[in-house]
Amino acid sequence: ITAGDPLGIGPEITAKAVAACRLSGSELTVIGDSAALKEQGFHPGNIPLIPMDVPRRLGGKRGPRAEAGLASFKAVELALDLLEKGFFDALVTAPVSKEAWELAGLPYAGHTDLFRRRTGREPLMGFTCGRVTAALVTEHVPLKLLSGRITGALVREKARLFSGALKEFGQARPRLILSALNPHAGDGGLLGREEISVLTPAVRRLRREGVDISGPAPGDSAWKRHLNGGCDGLLCLYHDQALTPLKILKEAANAVHWTWGLPFTRTSPVHGTAFDIAGRGKADPSGMAAALRFAARWVKKNVKREERRTGRT
């Protein structure tokens, strides 16, 4: 577990979630700012703590600070080193501040970008909340640049990853719906031609490959179909197309962000650093606890599969 930005709610939700999940120290290790964690009630004992401390105490108003951003980045970097060396099977990340990473001079637009460059793999950002499972074709892209980033090749790659993830989660033949980019799915080209030139050809090719995917469907109707059980996974084209509906669900506090396509399991809560309530004891750890439990189930399934493959326990 990386405890996130020391000035955000990461240390608090980490401390609370670890206590709530009651997982043993043989299963968990926490990496983060030791002072921030201890202030929130985390006391190393059965669960080891690897300190990744800010060089000096940061007093004053909470918010993005270069020193805190660098410490949170180094925690994730160390976690990746340990994963690569086989010490752990999964990574659960508390929120970091992209602005703080930028202030620290880091060339990564958050966790997913770091994972992409570090592993050389194209990851899929996915989200699970109750009956909802959604994933993204693009991640943190300004809307004015969005059309140029969405290519047929990228849509196909993300759809294949999404289908593979859903199979891992227990769907023998996952049914996907691809959301459209433009209102009314472009309305026959009157409101944009991306559906005609990029998205529909991508869907046709995926179906020829055996991926059960329909669309592109207007965003509102795609969400309605998913909520009514019309598909197992909703493939959205950009961040807010997935996150805005998901975060207004009544179960949203327990939503989990998972990253598929990496050499290891990775989960996190779906919220950010919440600097405005950090240090006040008000942060809800439900999402972090759900991310821990999700990762534990995922790892357990992988272990059982490996035992069946090798015949060893």
PDB file of N, CA and C in Angstrom, residues 10 18 44 50 77 83-85 88 111 114-115 118 151 168 179 208 228 234 244 256 261 281-282 306:
ATOM      1  N   GLY A  10      -4.758  10.627   2.094  1.00  0.00           N
ATOM      2  CA  GLY A  10      -4.189   9.298   1.929  1.00  0.00           C
ATOM      3  C   GLY A  10      -3.742   8.630   3.217  1.00  0.00           C
ATOM      4  N   VAL A  18      -6.737  -0.086   6.750  1.00  0.00           N
ATOM      5  CA  VAL A  18      -5.950  -1.211   7.237  1.00  0.00           C
ATOM      6  C   VAL A  18      -6.567  -1.773   8.518  1.00  0.00           C
ATOM      7  N   PRO A  44       3.032   1.180  13.355  1.00  0.00           N
ATOM      8  CA  PRO A  44       3.665  -0.037  12.851  1.00  0.00           C
ATOM      9  C   PRO A  44       3.778  -1.085  13.940  1.00  0.00           C
ATOM     10  N   ILE A  50       7.336   1.048   5.613  1.00  0.00           N
ATOM     11  CA  ILE A  50       8.577   1.516   4.992  1.00  0.00           C
ATOM     12  C   ILE A  50       8.461   3.033   4.883  1.00  0.00           C
ATOM     13  N   GLU A  77       7.359   4.597  -6.654  1.00  0.00           N
ATOM     14  CA  GLU A  77       8.534   4.082  -7.353  1.00  0.00           C
ATOM     15  C   GLU A  77       9.143   2.908  -6.594  1.00  0.00           C
ATOM     16  N   LEU A  83       7.666  -4.819  -6.433  1.00  0.00           N
ATOM     17  CA  LEU A  83       6.819  -5.686  -7.252  1.00  0.00           C
ATOM     18  C   LEU A  83       7.636  -6.375  -8.335  1.00  0.00           C
ATOM     19  N   GLU A  84       8.516  -5.623  -8.983  1.00  0.00           N
ATOM     20  CA  GLU A  84       9.345  -6.200 -10.041  1.00  0.00           C
ATOM     21  C   GLU A  84      10.257  -7.296  -9.507  1.00  0.00           C
ATOM     22  N   LYS A  85      10.677  -7.157  -8.258  1.00  0.00           N
ATOM     23  CA  LYS A  85      11.570  -8.148  -7.662  1.00  0.00           C
ATOM     24  C   LYS A  85      10.815  -9.326  -7.048  1.00  0.00           C
ATOM     25  N   PHE A  88       6.013  -8.667  -3.760  1.00  0.00           N
ATOM     26  CA  PHE A  88       4.571  -8.496  -3.594  1.00  0.00           C
ATOM     27  C   PHE A  88       3.864  -8.824  -4.900  1.00  0.00           C
ATOM     28  N   HIS A 111      -0.517   8.133 -11.618  1.00  0.00           N
ATOM     29  CA  HIS A 111      -0.134   6.729 -11.492  1.00  0.00           C
ATOM     30  C   HIS A 111      -0.116   5.996 -12.826  1.00  0.00           C
ATOM     31  N   LEU A 114       2.706   6.724 -15.132  1.00  0.00           N
ATOM     32  CA  LEU A 114       3.941   6.138 -14.600  1.00  0.00           C
ATOM     33  C   LEU A 114       3.993   4.636 -14.888  1.00  0.00           C
ATOM     34  N   PHE A 115       2.874   3.943 -14.641  1.00  0.00           N
ATOM     35  CA  PHE A 115       2.857   2.498 -14.893  1.00  0.00           C
ATOM     36  C   PHE A 115       3.098   2.194 -16.372  1.00  0.00           C
ATOM     37  N   ARG A 118       6.790   2.793 -17.085  1.00  0.00           N
ATOM     38  CA  ARG A 118       7.674   1.911 -16.319  1.00  0.00           C
ATOM     39  C   ARG A 118       7.613   0.468 -16.841  1.00  0.00           C
ATOM     40  N   THR A 151      -8.304   6.887 -31.446  1.00  0.00           N
ATOM     41  CA  THR A 151      -8.063   6.213 -32.713  1.00  0.00           C
ATOM     42  C   THR A 151      -8.717   4.838 -32.693  1.00  0.00           C
ATOM     43  N   GLU A 168     -11.618 -12.424 -16.421  1.00  0.00           N
ATOM     44  CA  GLU A 168     -10.924 -12.685 -15.160  1.00  0.00           C
ATOM     45  C   GLU A 168     -11.874 -12.540 -13.977  1.00  0.00           C
ATOM     46  N   SER A 179     -19.422   3.630 -25.656  1.00  0.00           N
ATOM     47  CA  SER A 179     -20.101   4.924 -25.673  1.00  0.00           C
ATOM     48  C   SER A 179     -19.639   5.752 -26.861  1.00  0.00           C
ATOM     49  N   ARG A 208     -15.608  -8.967 -35.495  1.00  0.00           N
ATOM     50  CA  ARG A 208     -15.027 -10.005 -36.352  1.00  0.00           C
ATOM     51  C   ARG A 208     -13.979 -10.818 -35.600  1.00  0.00           C
ATOM     52  N   ASN A 228     -29.406  -1.276 -16.655  1.00  0.00           N
ATOM     53  CA  ASN A 228     -30.530  -2.210 -16.782  1.00  0.00           C
ATOM     54  C   ASN A 228     -30.085  -3.632 -17.131  1.00  0.00           C
ATOM     55  N   LEU A 234     -19.154  -1.233 -19.630  1.00  0.00           N
ATOM     56  CA  LEU A 234     -19.376  -0.029 -20.427  1.00  0.00           C
ATOM     57  C   LEU A 234     -18.028   0.613 -20.720  1.00  0.00           C
ATOM     58  N   THR A 244     -18.506  10.648 -13.822  1.00  0.00           N
ATOM     59  CA  THR A 244     -19.617  11.460 -13.334  1.00  0.00           C
ATOM     60  C   THR A 244     -20.829  10.598 -12.989  1.00  0.00           C
ATOM     61  N   VAL A 256     -14.337   1.052  -6.639  1.00  0.00           N
ATOM     62  CA  VAL A 256     -12.926   0.677  -6.734  1.00  0.00           C
ATOM     63  C   VAL A 256     -12.416   0.971  -8.140  1.00  0.00           C
ATOM     64  N   GLY A 261      -3.897  -5.038 -17.236  1.00  0.00           N
ATOM     65  CA  GLY A 261      -2.893  -5.074 -18.293  1.00  0.00           C
ATOM     66  C   GLY A 261      -1.475  -4.896 -17.792  1.00  0.00           C
ATOM     67  N   GLY A 281      -9.846  14.270  10.316  1.00  0.00           N
ATOM     68  CA  GLY A 281     -10.493  13.051  10.775  1.00  0.00           C
ATOM     69  C   GLY A 281     -11.844  12.794  10.135  1.00  0.00           C
ATOM     70  N   LYS A 282     -12.138  13.461   9.002  1.00  0.00           N
ATOM     71  CA  LYS A 282     -13.447  13.349   8.365  1.00  0.00           C
ATOM     72  C   LYS A 282     -13.460  12.423   7.150  1.00  0.00           C
ATOM     73  N   GLU A 306      -2.407 -20.446 -10.124  1.00  0.00           N
ATOM     74  CA  GLU A 306      -1.020 -20.903 -10.217  1.00  0.00           C
ATOM     75  C   GLU A 306      -0.842 -22.256  -9.543  1.00  0.00           C
TER      76      GLU A 306
END
